[in-house]
């Protein structure tokens, strides 16, 4: 083949490649147009469904003003379908309820997923379900327990958000914290008095950065809030209260101190869930009062993208302070807040140890001074969690007399490089010495 033939062949190849690229580009534009149309249609359908529900609830044309929530409207004052905090409750009553049998099947289905991540005990918060009754939720677990179908040990937290709900539960149900079997028992009383960081509804001492009129939402009247905690505590329920914002933690700690002084118990194990936006004085109050911190290390993969913008450097510097908590002697346990985040403890352990997202960013860690050792991170999800439910003498360790709940991993997370922990898989899960999951 001479040089001219080679050049002609190269030109032909280039021409064909250009034609192929043009065809691909044209097809890509067509696909993108179709995809965009599908996304638009899906968004319109979802928006239409939400607006329909707002109309059915009578809050689309006549928008109520709420102290404990907010109905988001557009520039023309028309509801967008976004409901913040307690505003959501305005549509709950019109939703179709699941039956007890459906709930039982849901439990059987999701316990398989739990076991695949090595979870053998789960503190669940099912009373938040607006599409199921409390009676059916409790009955679903109790019947599965009696039928011998539970392969995960469930602890049901009691989210009873009003005095009427709490009074009704106390009157009609005998279960108090710790009551039940090895597979289903009653856990702590739970409330959600503030919102989220991303939604700018977590209640703060000072306004959000760039939003001087917004300190978030504390959804309760503070006297009503205290009265709920006191009633639950006096009736044999442990207290485990959600708090993202520093103001919310101030209010909860005030309540805990007041209750402890008024009704002293040797080991109340007051808990605060999340404990994100903290300060030195808040953490000192945790330590002084023996308050337990339930943290979610996986939160940082999203929060690291927004925290400084919403809070500023100074507040971030004393927040997500897991190592500081341990150094101050605070009892710390790990959880997930699923379905907000994945319930896979391996992912959370990765975040706790590296202070990075799941892609290994940023280099060196977001808050490197708050990194935990692998042992400390594993303890969050073993001995730490067992302690929160008064089960540290039967769970969290492999010791004589303890329940033989354990897992087999694909690699030794104590010896692999920290950035390799995230790739670890659960190969087997055992419950009471019985193999209940194998990949």
Short mmCIF file of C-alpha atoms in Angstrom, two decimals:
data_model
loop_
_atom_site.label_atom_id
_atom_site.label_comp_id
_atom_site.label_asym_id
_atom_site.label_seq_id
_atom_site.Cartn_x
_atom_site.Cartn_y
_atom_site.Cartn_z
CA UNK A 1 0.00 0.00 0.00
CA UNK A 2 1.49 3.37 -1.08
CA UNK A 3 1.37 6.61 0.88
CA UNK A 4 -1.53 7.98 -1.15
CA UNK A 5 -3.63 4.89 -0.40
CA UNK A 6 -2.80 5.17 3.30
CA UNK A 7 -3.82 8.84 3.34
CA UNK A 8 -7.07 8.02 1.51
CA UNK A 9 -7.79 5.24 4.02
CA UNK A 10 -7.11 7.60 6.95
CA UNK A 11 -9.42 10.20 5.41
CA UNK A 12 -12.11 7.57 4.95
CA UNK A 13 -11.76 6.48 8.55
CA UNK A 14 -11.91 10.09 9.75
CA UNK A 15 -14.94 10.72 7.54
CA UNK A 16 -16.69 7.62 8.86
CA UNK A 17 -15.85 8.57 12.44
CA UNK A 18 -17.24 12.07 11.87
CA UNK A 19 -20.43 10.56 10.43
CA UNK A 20 -20.72 8.15 13.35
CA UNK A 21 -20.13 10.98 15.82
CA UNK A 22 -22.75 13.11 14.08
CA UNK A 23 -25.24 10.23 14.21
CA UNK A 24 -24.45 9.56 17.86
CA UNK A 25 -24.78 13.24 18.67
CA UNK A 26 -28.14 13.37 16.90
CA UNK A 27 -29.36 10.27 18.71
CA UNK A 28 -28.07 11.61 22.02
CA UNK A 29 -30.02 14.80 21.48
CA UNK A 30 -33.12 12.74 20.74
CA UNK A 31 -32.59 10.60 23.87
CA UNK A 32 -31.99 13.68 25.98
CA UNK A 33 -35.16 15.27 24.63
CA UNK A 34 -37.16 12.10 25.40
CA UNK A 35 -35.59 11.84 28.87
CA UNK A 36 -36.31 15.51 29.57
CA UNK A 37 -39.90 15.06 28.44
CA UNK A 38 -40.24 12.00 30.70
CA UNK A 39 -38.73 13.90 33.65
CA UNK A 40 -41.06 16.84 33.00
CA UNK A 41 -44.06 14.51 32.78
CA UNK A 42 -43.04 12.75 36.00
CA UNK A 43 -42.56 16.08 37.77
CA UNK A 44 -45.90 17.35 36.53
CA UNK A 45 -47.57 14.12 37.68
CA UNK A 46 -45.95 14.30 41.12
CA UNK A 47 -46.79 18.00 41.46
CA UNK A 48 -50.33 17.33 40.31
CA UNK A 49 -50.71 14.55 42.87
CA UNK A 50 -49.45 16.75 45.69
CA UNK A 51 -51.60 19.70 44.67
CA UNK A 52 -54.57 17.34 44.47
CA UNK A 53 -53.90 16.26 48.02
CA UNK A 54 -53.55 19.85 49.19
CA UNK A 55 -56.93 20.60 47.64
CA UNK A 56 -58.47 17.48 49.19
CA UNK A 57 -57.13 18.57 52.57
CA UNK A 58 -58.63 22.04 52.06
CA UNK A 59 -55.31 23.90 52.26
CA UNK A 60 -54.64 24.83 48.63
CA UNK A 61 -56.96 27.79 48.23
CA UNK A 62 -57.22 28.63 51.93
CA UNK A 63 -53.62 28.45 53.16
CA UNK A 64 -53.37 28.32 56.97
CA UNK A 65 -50.64 30.09 58.93
CA UNK A 66 -48.75 27.63 61.15
CA UNK A 67 -46.41 28.13 64.09
CA UNK A 68 -44.95 24.63 63.84
CA UNK A 69 -44.62 24.28 60.08
CA UNK A 70 -44.76 26.04 56.74
CA UNK A 71 -46.60 25.58 53.44
CA UNK A 72 -44.18 26.69 50.73
CA UNK A 73 -45.67 28.97 48.07
CA UNK A 74 -44.27 30.41 44.84
CA UNK A 75 -43.85 34.08 43.94
CA UNK A 76 -47.58 34.28 43.20
CA UNK A 77 -48.59 32.83 46.55
CA UNK A 78 -49.59 29.47 45.05
CA UNK A 79 -48.60 26.33 47.04
CA UNK A 80 -45.75 24.41 45.40
CA UNK A 81 -46.51 21.11 47.14
CA UNK A 82 -43.59 21.45 49.59
CA UNK A 83 -44.66 21.09 53.23
CA UNK A 84 -42.19 21.81 56.04
CA UNK A 85 -42.37 20.11 59.46
CA UNK A 86 -45.89 19.84 60.95
CA UNK A 87 -47.49 21.19 57.77
CA UNK A 88 -47.14 17.63 56.48
CA UNK A 89 -49.68 16.43 59.03
CA UNK A 90 -52.41 18.38 57.26
CA UNK A 91 -52.53 15.76 54.49
CA UNK A 92 -51.92 12.60 56.52
CA UNK A 93 -55.56 11.94 57.38
CA UNK A 94 -56.56 11.63 53.72
CA UNK A 95 -53.95 8.96 52.88
CA UNK A 96 -54.97 5.32 52.49
CA UNK A 97 -53.92 3.12 55.43
CA UNK A 98 -52.02 -0.16 55.03
CA UNK A 99 -53.54 -3.26 56.58
CA UNK A 100 -51.87 -5.31 59.31
CA UNK A 101 -51.17 -8.12 56.85
CA UNK A 102 -49.46 -5.71 54.48
CA UNK A 103 -47.34 -4.42 57.34
CA UNK A 104 -46.30 -7.95 58.25
CA UNK A 105 -45.12 -8.57 54.70
CA UNK A 106 -43.21 -5.27 54.68
CA UNK A 107 -41.38 -6.36 57.86
CA UNK A 108 -40.51 -9.77 56.42
CA UNK A 109 -39.22 -8.13 53.24
CA UNK A 110 -37.07 -5.46 54.84
CA UNK A 111 -35.53 -7.71 57.47
CA UNK A 112 -33.79 -9.50 54.60
CA UNK A 113 -32.17 -6.21 53.58
CA UNK A 114 -31.18 -5.48 57.17
CA UNK A 115 -29.49 -8.86 57.56
CA UNK A 116 -27.55 -8.34 54.33
CA UNK A 117 -25.82 -5.35 55.96
CA UNK A 118 -25.10 -7.27 59.17
CA UNK A 119 -27.79 -5.67 61.33
CA UNK A 120 -29.14 -8.02 63.98
CA UNK A 121 -30.89 -5.50 66.25
CA UNK A 122 -32.75 -2.46 64.93
CA UNK A 123 -34.33 0.37 66.88
CA UNK A 124 -37.14 1.32 64.54
CA UNK A 125 -39.45 4.32 64.51
CA UNK A 126 -42.56 3.01 62.79
CA UNK A 127 -45.14 5.13 64.59
CA UNK A 128 -44.13 7.92 62.21
CA UNK A 129 -46.00 6.03 59.49
CA UNK A 130 -49.00 8.18 58.59
CA UNK A 131 -50.37 5.37 56.45
CA UNK A 132 -50.72 2.76 59.24
CA UNK A 133 -52.27 2.71 62.69
CA UNK A 134 -50.25 2.25 65.88
CA UNK A 135 -52.37 -0.76 66.83
CA UNK A 136 -51.69 -2.50 63.51
CA UNK A 137 -47.95 -1.73 63.69
CA UNK A 138 -47.61 -3.27 67.14
CA UNK A 139 -49.81 -6.24 66.24
CA UNK A 140 -47.80 -6.92 63.07
CA UNK A 141 -44.54 -7.29 65.00
CA UNK A 142 -46.11 -9.19 67.90
CA UNK A 143 -47.78 -11.71 65.59
CA UNK A 144 -44.60 -12.27 63.57
CA UNK A 145 -42.74 -12.79 66.84
CA UNK A 146 -45.25 -15.39 68.01
CA UNK A 147 -45.10 -17.06 64.59
CA UNK A 148 -41.31 -17.32 64.87
CA UNK A 149 -40.74 -15.34 61.67
CA UNK A 150 -38.55 -12.54 62.97
CA UNK A 151 -34.86 -12.93 62.10
CA UNK A 152 -33.94 -9.45 63.35
CA UNK A 153 -34.40 -8.18 66.89
CA UNK A 154 -36.65 -5.11 66.72
CA UNK A 155 -37.01 -2.38 69.33
CA UNK A 156 -39.96 -0.10 68.66
CA UNK A 157 -39.46 3.55 69.52
CA UNK A 158 -42.68 5.33 70.47
CA UNK A 159 -43.19 8.50 68.51
CA UNK A 160 -46.33 9.85 70.14
CA UNK A 161 -46.34 13.50 69.21
CA UNK A 162 -49.33 14.87 71.14
CA UNK A 163 -50.64 14.49 74.65
CA UNK A 164 -53.73 12.77 73.26
CA UNK A 165 -51.60 10.17 71.44
CA UNK A 166 -49.41 9.56 74.48
CA UNK A 167 -52.39 9.32 76.81
CA UNK A 168 -54.14 6.89 74.47
CA UNK A 169 -51.06 4.66 74.26
CA UNK A 170 -50.54 4.66 78.03
CA UNK A 171 -54.19 3.84 78.61
CA UNK A 172 -54.57 1.04 76.05
CA UNK A 173 -51.09 -0.52 75.87
CA UNK A 174 -49.13 -1.97 78.75
CA UNK A 175 -45.72 -2.01 77.03
CA UNK A 176 -43.07 0.23 78.57
CA UNK A 177 -39.38 0.62 77.73
CA UNK A 178 -37.69 -2.80 77.82
CA UNK A 179 -40.90 -4.84 77.82
CA UNK A 180 -41.22 -7.62 75.27
CA UNK A 181 -39.28 -10.59 73.98
CA UNK A 182 -35.79 -11.14 72.56
CA UNK A 183 -37.18 -10.37 69.11
CA UNK A 184 -39.62 -7.51 69.72
CA UNK A 185 -39.70 -5.07 72.57
CA UNK A 186 -40.72 -1.53 73.41
CA UNK A 187 -38.03 1.12 73.25
CA UNK A 188 -37.79 4.80 74.05
CA UNK A 189 -40.32 7.62 73.75
CA UNK A 190 -39.35 9.83 70.80
CA UNK A 191 -40.22 13.31 69.58
CA UNK A 192 -38.95 15.44 66.68
CA UNK A 193 -38.99 19.04 67.95
CA UNK A 194 -36.98 20.53 65.09
CA UNK A 195 -36.26 19.85 61.44
CA UNK A 196 -33.20 19.43 59.24
CA UNK A 197 -30.11 21.40 58.31
CA UNK A 198 -30.69 21.14 54.56
CA UNK A 199 -34.26 22.36 54.91
CA UNK A 200 -33.09 25.22 57.17
CA UNK A 201 -35.66 24.06 59.73
CA UNK A 202 -33.27 22.85 62.44
CA UNK A 203 -33.77 25.27 65.35
CA UNK A 204 -30.64 27.37 65.95
CA UNK A 205 -29.47 29.83 68.60
CA UNK A 206 -28.49 32.28 65.87
CA UNK A 207 -29.88 32.74 62.32
CA UNK A 208 -28.74 30.79 59.30
CA UNK A 209 -25.97 32.40 57.32
CA UNK A 210 -27.39 34.85 54.78
CA UNK A 211 -30.91 34.45 56.19
CA UNK A 212 -31.08 36.81 59.20
CA UNK A 213 -34.77 36.23 59.91
CA UNK A 214 -34.54 32.44 59.99
CA UNK A 215 -33.48 30.48 63.08
CA UNK A 216 -35.33 27.34 61.99
CA UNK A 217 -38.44 25.85 63.54
CA UNK A 218 -38.95 24.51 67.06
CA UNK A 219 -42.28 22.82 66.46
CA UNK A 220 -43.59 22.70 70.05
CA UNK A 221 -44.68 25.19 72.60
CA UNK A 222 -41.91 24.64 75.16
CA UNK A 223 -44.29 24.01 78.08
CA UNK A 224 -46.23 21.47 76.04
CA UNK A 225 -42.93 19.87 75.05
CA UNK A 226 -41.75 19.56 78.66
CA UNK A 227 -45.11 18.17 79.78
CA UNK A 228 -44.92 15.43 77.13
CA UNK A 229 -41.44 14.39 78.24
CA UNK A 230 -42.38 14.43 81.88
CA UNK A 231 -45.51 12.32 81.35
CA UNK A 232 -43.62 9.76 79.27
CA UNK A 233 -40.80 9.56 81.81
CA UNK A 234 -43.13 9.22 84.80
CA UNK A 235 -44.88 6.34 83.03
CA UNK A 236 -41.81 4.19 82.51
CA UNK A 237 -40.56 5.35 79.11
CA UNK A 238 -36.95 6.20 78.35
CA UNK A 239 -36.56 9.51 76.49
CA UNK A 240 -34.78 9.72 73.10
CA UNK A 241 -35.36 13.08 71.43
CA UNK A 242 -34.31 14.27 67.97
CA UNK A 243 -32.19 17.45 67.82
CA UNK A 244 -30.25 18.84 64.88
CA UNK A 245 -29.95 22.45 66.01
CA UNK A 246 -28.13 23.88 69.03
CA UNK A 247 -31.24 25.71 70.28
CA UNK A 248 -33.16 22.44 70.28
CA UNK A 249 -30.42 20.77 72.32
CA UNK A 250 -30.56 23.63 74.81
CA UNK A 251 -34.30 23.07 75.31
CA UNK A 252 -33.97 19.28 75.60
CA UNK A 253 -31.09 19.49 78.07
CA UNK A 254 -33.11 21.98 80.16
CA UNK A 255 -35.98 19.49 80.22
CA UNK A 256 -33.72 16.56 81.12
CA UNK A 257 -32.12 18.49 83.99
CA UNK A 258 -35.52 19.53 85.30
CA UNK A 259 -36.95 16.00 85.08
CA UNK A 260 -33.89 14.44 86.71
CA UNK A 261 -34.11 16.88 89.62
CA UNK A 262 -37.85 16.37 90.05
CA UNK A 263 -37.97 12.59 89.54
CA UNK A 264 -34.49 11.20 90.27
CA UNK A 265 -33.65 7.73 88.96
CA UNK A 266 -30.31 5.93 89.24
CA UNK A 267 -29.88 5.33 85.49
CA UNK A 268 -32.31 7.23 83.23
CA UNK A 269 -30.08 7.15 80.12
CA UNK A 270 -31.52 10.28 78.57
CA UNK A 271 -30.75 10.33 74.85
CA UNK A 272 -30.46 12.98 72.15
CA UNK A 273 -30.56 11.79 68.55
CA UNK A 274 -28.34 13.48 65.91
CA UNK A 275 -26.51 16.09 68.06
CA UNK A 276 -25.18 17.86 64.97
CA UNK A 277 -24.90 21.62 65.57
CA UNK A 278 -23.14 21.66 68.92
CA UNK A 279 -20.88 23.91 70.97
CA UNK A 280 -18.41 23.34 73.81
CA UNK A 281 -20.97 24.33 76.46
CA UNK A 282 -23.60 21.98 75.01
CA UNK A 283 -21.19 19.05 75.01
CA UNK A 284 -20.15 19.87 78.57
CA UNK A 285 -23.82 19.63 79.57
CA UNK A 286 -24.07 16.24 77.86
CA UNK A 287 -21.09 15.00 79.86
CA UNK A 288 -22.19 16.53 83.17
CA UNK A 289 -25.69 15.04 82.95
CA UNK A 290 -24.74 11.66 81.46
CA UNK A 291 -26.83 12.29 78.34
CA UNK A 292 -26.28 9.80 75.51
CA UNK A 293 -25.48 11.02 71.98
CA UNK A 294 -26.93 8.99 69.10
CA UNK A 295 -25.01 10.09 66.00
CA UNK A 296 -25.21 9.31 62.27
CA UNK A 297 -21.72 9.53 60.70
CA UNK A 298 -23.09 8.96 57.20
CA UNK A 299 -24.80 12.38 57.37
CA UNK A 300 -21.52 14.12 56.61
CA UNK A 301 -21.43 12.93 53.01
CA UNK A 302 -24.27 15.37 52.25
CA UNK A 303 -23.81 17.91 55.03
CA UNK A 304 -20.20 18.68 54.15
CA UNK A 305 -21.52 20.24 50.95
CA UNK A 306 -23.87 22.70 52.70
CA UNK A 307 -22.88 23.11 56.36
CA UNK A 308 -20.43 25.99 56.03
CA UNK A 309 -22.75 27.86 53.67
CA UNK A 310 -25.65 27.56 56.11
CA UNK A 311 -23.78 27.85 59.43
CA UNK A 312 -20.46 29.57 58.80
CA UNK A 313 -17.00 28.31 59.71
CA UNK A 314 -17.22 29.05 63.42
CA UNK A 315 -20.31 26.96 64.10
CA UNK A 316 -19.11 24.12 61.86
CA UNK A 317 -15.83 24.00 63.80
CA UNK A 318 -17.65 22.78 66.93
CA UNK A 319 -20.25 20.62 65.16
CA UNK A 320 -20.25 16.94 64.13
CA UNK A 321 -17.91 16.68 67.11
CA UNK A 322 -17.75 12.92 67.57
CA UNK A 323 -14.15 12.67 68.77
CA UNK A 324 -14.68 15.58 71.14
CA UNK A 325 -17.71 13.80 72.57
CA UNK A 326 -15.66 10.71 73.33
CA UNK A 327 -12.84 12.80 74.78
CA UNK A 328 -15.33 14.46 77.14
CA UNK A 329 -16.59 11.06 78.31
CA UNK A 330 -19.95 11.25 76.57
CA UNK A 331 -21.51 7.90 75.73
CA UNK A 332 -21.86 7.84 71.93
CA UNK A 333 -23.78 5.34 69.80
CA UNK A 334 -24.29 5.04 66.05
CA UNK A 335 -27.46 4.87 64.00
CA UNK A 336 -28.59 5.61 60.46
CA UNK A 337 -31.80 7.69 60.34
CA UNK A 338 -32.94 5.44 57.47
CA UNK A 339 -34.56 6.03 55.05
CA UNK A 340 -32.93 9.48 55.07
CA UNK A 341 -29.59 7.66 54.72
CA UNK A 342 -28.57 4.07 54.13
CA UNK A 343 -28.77 1.78 57.17
CA UNK A 344 -25.53 0.02 56.16
CA UNK A 345 -23.14 0.40 59.14
CA UNK A 346 -20.08 -0.18 56.96
CA UNK A 347 -20.74 3.07 55.10
CA UNK A 348 -21.17 4.94 58.37
CA UNK A 349 -17.98 3.44 59.82
CA UNK A 350 -16.12 4.61 56.69
CA UNK A 351 -17.38 8.18 57.21
CA UNK A 352 -16.57 8.13 60.93
CA UNK A 353 -13.00 6.93 60.36
CA UNK A 354 -12.09 9.00 57.29
CA UNK A 355 -14.34 12.09 57.63
CA UNK A 356 -14.87 11.71 53.89
CA UNK A 357 -17.77 10.98 51.58
CA UNK A 358 -18.08 7.60 49.90
CA UNK A 359 -15.88 8.76 47.02
CA UNK A 360 -13.00 9.50 49.41
CA UNK A 361 -13.38 13.27 49.33
CA UNK A 362 -12.15 15.65 50.52
CA UNK A 363 -8.53 14.56 50.75
CA UNK A 364 -7.50 14.34 54.39
CA UNK A 365 -11.08 14.52 55.61
CA UNK A 366 -13.71 17.22 56.06
CA UNK A 367 -13.25 17.60 59.82
CA UNK A 368 -10.06 15.59 60.37
CA UNK A 369 -9.87 16.49 64.06
CA UNK A 370 -13.12 14.54 64.59
CA UNK A 371 -12.00 11.29 62.95
CA UNK A 372 -12.54 8.15 65.01
CA UNK A 373 -10.36 5.07 65.13
CA UNK A 374 -11.79 1.94 63.55
CA UNK A 375 -12.31 0.48 67.01
CA UNK A 376 -14.21 3.57 68.16
CA UNK A 377 -16.36 3.56 65.03
CA UNK A 378 -17.19 -0.15 65.33
CA UNK A 379 -18.09 0.40 68.99
CA UNK A 380 -20.75 2.90 67.93
CA UNK A 381 -22.69 0.09 66.28
CA UNK A 382 -22.01 -2.68 68.82
CA UNK A 383 -21.42 -1.87 72.47
CA UNK A 384 -22.55 1.72 72.00
CA UNK A 385 -25.94 0.87 70.56
CA UNK A 386 -26.52 -1.94 73.04
CA UNK A 387 -25.99 0.50 75.90
CA UNK A 388 -28.70 2.85 74.66
CA UNK A 389 -31.32 0.13 75.11
CA UNK A 390 -30.02 -1.22 78.45
CA UNK A 391 -28.73 -4.36 76.71
CA UNK A 392 -24.98 -3.99 77.20
CA UNK A 393 -24.90 -7.20 79.25
CA UNK A 394 -26.29 -9.36 76.44
CA UNK A 395 -25.40 -7.58 73.18
CA UNK A 396 -22.48 -5.83 71.53
CA UNK A 397 -19.77 -8.37 72.39
CA UNK A 398 -18.88 -12.00 71.81
CA UNK A 399 -18.69 -13.16 75.41
CA UNK A 400 -20.04 -16.06 77.49
CA UNK A 401 -23.65 -15.35 78.41
CA UNK A 402 -24.20 -12.89 75.56
CA UNK A 403 -26.51 -13.47 72.59
CA UNK A 404 -24.45 -14.95 69.77
CA UNK A 405 -25.30 -12.26 67.23
CA UNK A 406 -22.34 -11.75 64.89
CA UNK A 407 -21.27 -11.32 61.28
CA UNK A 408 -18.56 -12.51 58.91
CA UNK A 409 -17.01 -9.82 56.71
CA UNK A 410 -15.21 -10.08 53.38
CA UNK A 411 -12.08 -8.46 54.87
CA UNK A 412 -10.60 -7.41 58.21
CA UNK A 413 -11.58 -3.75 58.57
CA UNK A 414 -9.09 -3.35 61.41
CA UNK A 415 -6.14 -4.07 59.14
CA UNK A 416 -7.06 -2.82 55.66
CA UNK A 417 -6.28 0.78 54.67
CA UNK A 418 -8.99 3.16 55.91
CA UNK A 419 -10.10 4.02 52.38
CA UNK A 420 -10.79 0.32 51.72
CA UNK A 421 -13.32 -0.09 54.56
CA UNK A 422 -16.13 1.17 52.32
CA UNK A 423 -15.64 -1.83 50.00
CA UNK A 424 -16.27 -4.38 52.76
CA UNK A 425 -19.19 -6.76 52.27
CA UNK A 426 -21.14 -8.85 54.77
CA UNK A 427 -20.77 -12.50 53.84
CA UNK A 428 -22.73 -14.08 56.70
CA UNK A 429 -25.01 -12.92 59.51
CA UNK A 430 -25.76 -15.03 62.60
CA UNK A 431 -28.55 -14.46 65.09
CA UNK A 432 -28.37 -16.39 68.34
CA UNK A 433 -25.72 -18.60 66.75
CA UNK A 434 -28.02 -19.42 63.82
CA UNK A 435 -27.06 -18.55 60.25
CA UNK A 436 -29.78 -16.17 58.97
CA UNK A 437 -28.02 -14.61 55.98
CA UNK A 438 -25.37 -15.75 53.52
CA UNK A 439 -24.41 -13.98 50.31
#
